[in-house]
Amino acid sequence: MDRTERFYKIERLLRSRGCVGFDTLLEELDVSRATLKRDLQYLRDRLAAPIVYDRYGNGYRFEAAAGRARQELPGLWFSESEIHALLTMHQLLAGLDDDGVLSRHLQPMLDKLQAMLGADEGEAKELMRRVKLISTARRRVPSRHFELLGSALVQRKRVWLRYFKRSDRSTSEREVSPQRLVNYRNTWYLDAWCHASDGLRRFALDAVREARPLDTKARHVAVKDLEAELDAGYGIYGGRGAKLTWATLRFSPEAAQWVSHEEWHAAQKSRWLDDGRYELQVPYSDPTELAMDILRHGDSVEVVGDKALVASIGERLRKAARLYA
């Protein structure tokens, strides 16, 4: 029985029996006297568990609070391996967290997890320094907007936005019903029903100039409808109800070692060719973003039979040539 299991068992015994003697705990837990003493001291000193010794009952019990017995230990309970995994995930989450919005609210849980490790707390801090998430081309979002939109999403309330549209450099006012927050390539987006255009739209949070919560109930859109409308094609703007085209890409045997382990799209199709090349098929509606990713692979990828996509790649190459000429 590991330490976490012993904690659970101590809690159950004290809750069910009220006052439990030291010898009874020894028998139930099947540990040495020194181990039981360390467990009880750890629970009280490190985790502030309200366990006291009752001299009249000659045993241990939960301390009475506010006129009634407190019948449980505080906090969540995890094994040491689970705690290390959660600390690692916390560090990864911090890499996506603009202005510490999420970390600020999660800090109490982080402190509790580190306390639960006892003597291994230093090891936990060392682990967190050895997990690093490098965010490139990151577009920061003001914390006030992130918290407001996240709150509206949970409470199912509409939001008024003043939004900057980069394509034509215009600013507009929108009333939207938030449906989903998306982090894509280090940038946060809001999927929402736009009541002005009467349809689903995706808004970059860093382009929100002003946001205000409304008391009006948000319009509900099922997740499956969100996915069908916005996630159908390749890239962050790959859906929008447009007609989808399937791109066929063939990667050299050298590049295939890496690409075969990548997911470009949830609905992608793939196969290995007899000559060692790797064929990948992905759906798209706008070739812009897909063309950019293909260009990153250079001569190691071939676009098969897709004139529109080849033309988009060629145009980007021509623009680059003019830029550096």
C-alpha positions as a Python dict, from the first residue, in 0.01 Angstrom:
ca = {
    (1, 'M'): (0, 0, 0),
    (2, 'D'): (157, 334, -106),
    (3, 'R'): (131, 659, 83),
    (4, 'T'): (-167, 793, -112),
    (5, 'E'): (-365, 475, -44),
    (6, 'R'): (-282, 506, 325),
    (7, 'F'): (-414, 861, 328),
    (8, 'Y'): (-740, 747, 174),
    (9, 'K'): (-770, 466, 427),
    (10, 'I'): (-698, 694, 724),
    (11, 'E'): (-969, 929, 600),
    (12, 'R'): (-1221, 645, 563),
    (13, 'L'): (-1143, 505, 908),
    (14, 'L'): (-1177, 841, 1083),
    (15, 'R'): (-1492, 925, 892),
    (16, 'S'): (-1664, 593, 957),
    (17, 'R'): (-1552, 529, 1318),
    (18, 'G'): (-1510, 881, 1453),
    (19, 'C'): (-1222, 805, 1690),
    (20, 'V'): (-961, 540, 1603),
    (21, 'G'): (-681, 417, 1828),
    (22, 'F'): (-318, 411, 1720),
    (23, 'D'): (-295, 29, 1742),
    (24, 'T'): (-610, -7, 1531),
    (25, 'L'): (-458, 218, 1263),
    (26, 'L'): (-140, 10, 1272),
    (27, 'E'): (-337, -308, 1217),
    (28, 'E'): (-555, -165, 941),
    (29, 'L'): (-268, -4, 750),
    (30, 'D'): (-14, -280, 812),
    (31, 'V'): (280, -37, 856),
    (32, 'S'): (542, 29, 1120),
    (33, 'R'): (483, 265, 1411),
    (34, 'A'): (736, 510, 1268),
    (35, 'T'): (560, 514, 928),
    (36, 'L'): (220, 579, 1084),
    (37, 'K'): (360, 862, 1295),
    (38, 'R'): (516, 1019, 986),
    (39, 'D'): (187, 987, 796),
    (40, 'L'): (-15, 1153, 1071),
    (41, 'Q'): (240, 1431, 1113),
    (42, 'Y'): (254, 1486, 737),
    (43, 'L'): (-126, 1510, 710),
    (44, 'R'): (-146, 1763, 991),
    (45, 'D'): (165, 1973, 923),
    (46, 'R'): (191, 1971, 544),
    (47, 'L'): (-174, 1950, 441),
    (48, 'A'): (-344, 2108, 742),
    (49, 'A'): (-565, 1803, 792),
    (50, 'P'): (-778, 1859, 1108),
    (51, 'I'): (-665, 1537, 1281),
    (52, 'V'): (-627, 1560, 1658),
    (53, 'Y'): (-554, 1313, 1938),
    (54, 'D'): (-849, 1259, 2173),
    (55, 'R'): (-711, 1160, 2515),
    (56, 'Y'): (-1056, 1061, 2641),
    (57, 'G'): (-1121, 835, 2344),
    (58, 'N'): (-755, 727, 2333),
    (59, 'G'): (-746, 771, 1957),
    (60, 'Y'): (-737, 1006, 1661),
    (61, 'R'): (-1034, 1189, 1512),
    (62, 'F'): (-1126, 1487, 1298),
    (63, 'E'): (-1133, 1808, 1497),
    (64, 'A'): (-1479, 1961, 1551),
    (65, 'A'): (-1531, 2284, 1358),
    (66, 'A'): (-1821, 2532, 1370),
    (67, 'G'): (-2015, 2309, 1605),
    (68, 'R'): (-1990, 1994, 1396),
    (69, 'A'): (-1723, 1740, 1308),
    (70, 'R'): (-1528, 1800, 991),
    (71, 'Q'): (-1554, 1465, 816),
    (72, 'E'): (-1302, 1479, 535),
    (73, 'L'): (-945, 1569, 450),
    (74, 'P'): (-889, 1881, 238),
    (75, 'G'): (-790, 1882, -125),
    (76, 'L'): (-753, 1624, -402),
    (77, 'W'): (-540, 1313, -366),
    (78, 'F'): (-301, 1180, -624),
    (79, 'S'): (-12, 938, -638),
    (80, 'E'): (337, 1087, -676),
    (81, 'S'): (351, 993, -1046),
    (82, 'E'): (13, 1160, -1102),
    (83, 'I'): (131, 1474, -923),
    (84, 'H'): (444, 1492, -1140),
    (85, 'A'): (229, 1452, -1452),
    (86, 'L'): (-3, 1733, -1338),
    (87, 'L'): (289, 1964, -1261),
    (88, 'T'): (427, 1896, -1609),
    (89, 'M'): (90, 1978, -1767),
    (90, 'H'): (74, 2297, -1561),
    (91, 'Q'): (408, 2404, -1703),
    (92, 'L'): (292, 2333, -2058),
    (93, 'L'): (-27, 2529, -1997),
    (94, 'A'): (177, 2824, -1873),
    (95, 'G'): (339, 2841, -2217),
    (96, 'L'): (-4, 2911, -2370),
    (97, 'D'): (-110, 3151, -2099),
    (98, 'D'): (-106, 3520, -2189),
    (99, 'D'): (-48, 3756, -1894),
    (100, 'G'): (-76, 3461, -1652),
    (101, 'V'): (-457, 3458, -1672),
    (102, 'L'): (-495, 3084, -1627),
    (103, 'S'): (-193, 3032, -1401),
    (104, 'R'): (-320, 3290, -1154),
    (105, 'H'): (-636, 3090, -1092),
    (106, 'L'): (-454, 2756, -1092),
    (107, 'Q'): (-178, 2865, -853),
    (108, 'P'): (-358, 2743, -536),
    (109, 'M'): (-387, 2396, -687),
    (110, 'L'): (-21, 2408, -792),
    (111, 'D'): (83, 2495, -436),
    (112, 'K'): (-127, 2208, -301),
    (113, 'L'): (29, 1960, -545),
    (114, 'Q'): (380, 2066, -448),
    (115, 'A'): (293, 2037, -78),
    (116, 'M'): (160, 1684, -131),
    (117, 'L'): (503, 1577, -254),
    (118, 'G'): (653, 1647, 88),
    (119, 'A'): (1027, 1586, 72),
    (120, 'D'): (1008, 1574, -309),
    (121, 'E'): (890, 1937, -338),
    (122, 'G'): (1236, 2047, -451),
    (123, 'E'): (1230, 1775, -714),
    (124, 'A'): (895, 1906, -838),
    (125, 'K'): (1031, 2257, -881),
    (126, 'E'): (1334, 2118, -1062),
    (127, 'L'): (1103, 1920, -1293),
    (128, 'M'): (908, 2233, -1384),
    (129, 'R'): (1230, 2407, -1482),
    (130, 'R'): (1312, 2118, -1712),
    (131, 'V'): (986, 2137, -1910),
    (132, 'K'): (991, 2421, -2161),
    (133, 'L'): (739, 2526, -2424),
    (134, 'I'): (884, 2759, -2687),
    (135, 'S'): (617, 2978, -2845),
    (136, 'T'): (711, 3141, -3175),
    (137, 'A'): (519, 3420, -3349),
    (138, 'R'): (299, 3447, -3044),
    (139, 'R'): (27, 3714, -3052),
    (140, 'R'): (-59, 3822, -2699),
    (141, 'V'): (-415, 3876, -2580),
    (142, 'P'): (-502, 4135, -2312),
    (143, 'S'): (-599, 3944, -1999),
    (144, 'R'): (-916, 4149, -1954),
    (145, 'H'): (-1047, 4028, -2291),
    (146, 'F'): (-950, 3667, -2231),
    (147, 'E'): (-1120, 3654, -1892),
    (148, 'L'): (-1432, 3837, -2013),
    (149, 'L'): (-1479, 3612, -2315),
    (150, 'G'): (-1402, 3298, -2116),
    (151, 'S'): (-1657, 3398, -1853),
    (152, 'A'): (-1921, 3474, -2118),
    (153, 'L'): (-1854, 3136, -2280),
    (154, 'V'): (-1914, 2951, -1954),
    (155, 'Q'): (-2215, 3159, -1853),
    (156, 'R'): (-2367, 3137, -2203),
    (157, 'K'): (-2401, 3515, -2239),
    (158, 'R'): (-2362, 3738, -2543),
    (159, 'V'): (-2074, 3984, -2583),
    (160, 'W'): (-2040, 4315, -2764),
    (161, 'L'): (-1712, 4352, -2955),
    (162, 'R'): (-1528, 4627, -3133),
    (163, 'Y'): (-1324, 4422, -3379),
    (164, 'F'): (-1040, 4511, -3616),
    (165, 'K'): (-1055, 4323, -3947),
    (166, 'R'): (-705, 4292, -4086),
    (167, 'S'): (-803, 4205, -4443),
    (168, 'D'): (-941, 4552, -4516),
    (169, 'R'): (-813, 4737, -4207),
    (170, 'S'): (-1165, 4820, -4095),
    (171, 'T'): (-1318, 4831, -3747),
    (172, 'S'): (-1671, 4712, -3680),
    (173, 'E'): (-1903, 4655, -3386),
    (174, 'R'): (-2041, 4303, -3337),
    (175, 'E'): (-2280, 4129, -3102),
    (176, 'V'): (-2175, 3767, -3072),
    (177, 'S'): (-2265, 3447, -2887),
    (178, 'P'): (-1936, 3278, -2780),
    (179, 'Q'): (-1920, 2905, -2862),
    (180, 'R'): (-1558, 2792, -2828),
    (181, 'L'): (-1206, 2917, -2749),
    (182, 'V'): (-934, 2783, -2981),
    (183, 'N'): (-556, 2803, -2946),
    (184, 'Y'): (-398, 2751, -3289),
    (185, 'R'): (-26, 2801, -3351),
    (186, 'N'): (25, 3009, -3037),
    (187, 'T'): (-272, 3237, -3111),
    (188, 'W'): (-611, 3246, -2937),
    (189, 'Y'): (-934, 3260, -3138),
    (190, 'L'): (-1301, 3283, -3044),
    (191, 'D'): (-1556, 3081, -3239),
    (192, 'A'): (-1887, 3263, -3207),
    (193, 'W'): (-2225, 3313, -3368),
    (194, 'C'): (-2222, 3665, -3513),
    (195, 'H'): (-2570, 3814, -3491),
    (196, 'A'): (-2486, 4088, -3742),
    (197, 'S'): (-2390, 3846, -4021),
    (198, 'D'): (-2621, 3570, -3891),
    (199, 'G'): (-2361, 3296, -3900),
    (200, 'L'): (-2060, 3136, -3734),
    (201, 'R'): (-1740, 3339, -3742),
    (202, 'R'): (-1389, 3302, -3598),
    (203, 'F'): (-1234, 3607, -3430),
    (204, 'A'): (-867, 3650, -3342),
    (205, 'L'): (-859, 3763, -2979),
    (206, 'D'): (-561, 3992, -3036),
    (207, 'A'): (-773, 4186, -3290),
    (208, 'V'): (-1043, 4261, -3031),
    (209, 'R'): (-1015, 4632, -2954),
    (210, 'E'): (-1291, 4645, -2694),
    (211, 'A'): (-1527, 4393, -2534),
    (212, 'R'): (-1830, 4430, -2311),
    (213, 'P'): (-2051, 4160, -2154),
    (214, 'L'): (-2425, 4164, -2226),
    (215, 'D'): (-2712, 4027, -2019),
    (216, 'T'): (-2871, 3861, -2323),
    (217, 'K'): (-2863, 3483, -2336),
    (218, 'A'): (-2625, 3346, -2599),
    (219, 'R'): (-2743, 3147, -2896),
    (220, 'H'): (-2648, 2780, -2865),
    (221, 'V'): (-2469, 2598, -3147),
    (222, 'A'): (-2400, 2226, -3114),
    (223, 'V'): (-2032, 2124, -3114),
    (224, 'K'): (-2085, 1894, -3413),
    (225, 'D'): (-2220, 2191, -3611),
    (226, 'L'): (-1921, 2401, -3506),
    (227, 'E'): (-1682, 2133, -3624),
    (228, 'A'): (-1867, 2083, -3953),
    (229, 'E'): (-1871, 2455, -4027),
    (230, 'L'): (-1529, 2569, -3905),
    (231, 'D'): (-1305, 2261, -3890),
    (232, 'A'): (-1383, 2097, -4223),
    (233, 'G'): (-1082, 2220, -4419),
    (234, 'Y'): (-713, 2268, -4353),
    (235, 'G'): (-600, 2557, -4133),
    (236, 'I'): (-765, 2801, -3900),
    (237, 'Y'): (-988, 2943, -4173),
    (238, 'G'): (-1036, 2616, -4355),
    (239, 'G'): (-1411, 2573, -4314),
    (240, 'R'): (-1675, 2843, -4343),
    (241, 'G'): (-1905, 2620, -4547),
    (242, 'A'): (-1695, 2656, -4863),
    (243, 'K'): (-1654, 2375, -5113),
    (244, 'L'): (-1368, 2148, -5008),
    (245, 'T'): (-1089, 2028, -5233),
    (246, 'W'): (-858, 1740, -5149),
    (247, 'A'): (-486, 1809, -5183),
    (248, 'T'): (-256, 1515, -5256),
    (249, 'L'): (100, 1557, -5131),
    (250, 'R'): (385, 1313, -5180),
    (251, 'F'): (688, 1338, -4953),
    (252, 'S'): (1037, 1205, -5019),
    (253, 'P'): (1153, 899, -4819),
    (254, 'E'): (1369, 1126, -4602),
    (255, 'A'): (1087, 1369, -4516),
    (256, 'A'): (839, 1082, -4481),
    (257, 'Q'): (1010, 969, -4160),
    (258, 'W'): (881, 1285, -3992),
    (259, 'V'): (560, 1365, -4181),
    (260, 'S'): (417, 1017, -4128),
    (261, 'H'): (395, 1095, -3755),
    (262, 'E'): (222, 1431, -3805),
    (263, 'E'): (-149, 1510, -3810),
    (264, 'W'): (-225, 1782, -4063),
    (265, 'H'): (-601, 1738, -4044),
    (266, 'A'): (-841, 1517, -3848),
    (267, 'A'): (-986, 1372, -4171),
    (268, 'Q'): (-654, 1321, -4353),
    (269, 'K'): (-580, 1008, -4555),
    (270, 'S'): (-235, 860, -4600),
    (271, 'R'): (-45, 566, -4742),
    (272, 'W'): (310, 450, -4805),
    (273, 'L'): (418, 416, -5168),
    (274, 'D'): (629, 129, -5298),
    (275, 'D'): (931, 353, -5354),
    (276, 'G'): (939, 466, -4989),
    (277, 'R'): (758, 795, -5041),
    (278, 'Y'): (464, 896, -4822),
    (279, 'E'): (137, 1018, -4971),
    (280, 'L'): (-83, 1249, -4764),
    (281, 'Q'): (-428, 1377, -4860),
    (282, 'V'): (-590, 1668, -4675),
    (283, 'P'): (-911, 1866, -4739),
    (284, 'Y'): (-894, 2244, -4779),
    (285, 'S'): (-1111, 2532, -4895),
    (286, 'D'): (-851, 2812, -4913),
    (287, 'P'): (-503, 2720, -5041),
    (288, 'T'): (-324, 3010, -4867),
    (289, 'E'): (-227, 2847, -4539),
    (290, 'L'): (-173, 2503, -4688),
    (291, 'A'): (61, 2653, -4950),
    (292, 'M'): (268, 2816, -4675),
    (293, 'D'): (313, 2483, -4495),
    (294, 'I'): (403, 2302, -4816),
    (295, 'L'): (670, 2562, -4892),
    (296, 'R'): (838, 2486, -4559),
    (297, 'H'): (917, 2136, -4688),
    (298, 'G'): (1087, 2269, -5003),
    (299, 'D'): (1187, 2008, -5261),
    (300, 'S'): (1095, 1716, -5032),
    (301, 'V'): (725, 1741, -5121),
    (302, 'E'): (537, 1715, -5452),
    (303, 'V'): (182, 1843, -5511),
    (304, 'V'): (-6, 1599, -5732),
    (305, 'G'): (-263, 1722, -5986),
    (306, 'D'): (-386, 2031, -5801),
    (307, 'K'): (-344, 2333, -6032),
    (308, 'A'): (-497, 2584, -5788),
    (309, 'L'): (-264, 2482, -5508),
    (310, 'V'): (42, 2475, -5734),
    (311, 'A'): (-52, 2823, -5859),
    (312, 'S'): (-81, 2951, -5502),
    (313, 'I'): (262, 2810, -5417),
    (314, 'G'): (409, 2963, -5732),
    (315, 'E'): (265, 3303, -5650),
    (316, 'R'): (418, 3294, -5305),
    (317, 'L'): (755, 3198, -5450),
    (318, 'R'): (736, 3487, -5697),
    (319, 'K'): (652, 3732, -5418),
    (320, 'A'): (948, 3607, -5216),
    (321, 'A'): (1179, 3639, -5519),
    (322, 'R'): (1071, 4002, -5574),
    (323, 'L'): (1117, 4079, -5206),
    (324, 'Y'): (1475, 3953, -5191),
    (325, 'A'): (1581, 4053, -5542),
}
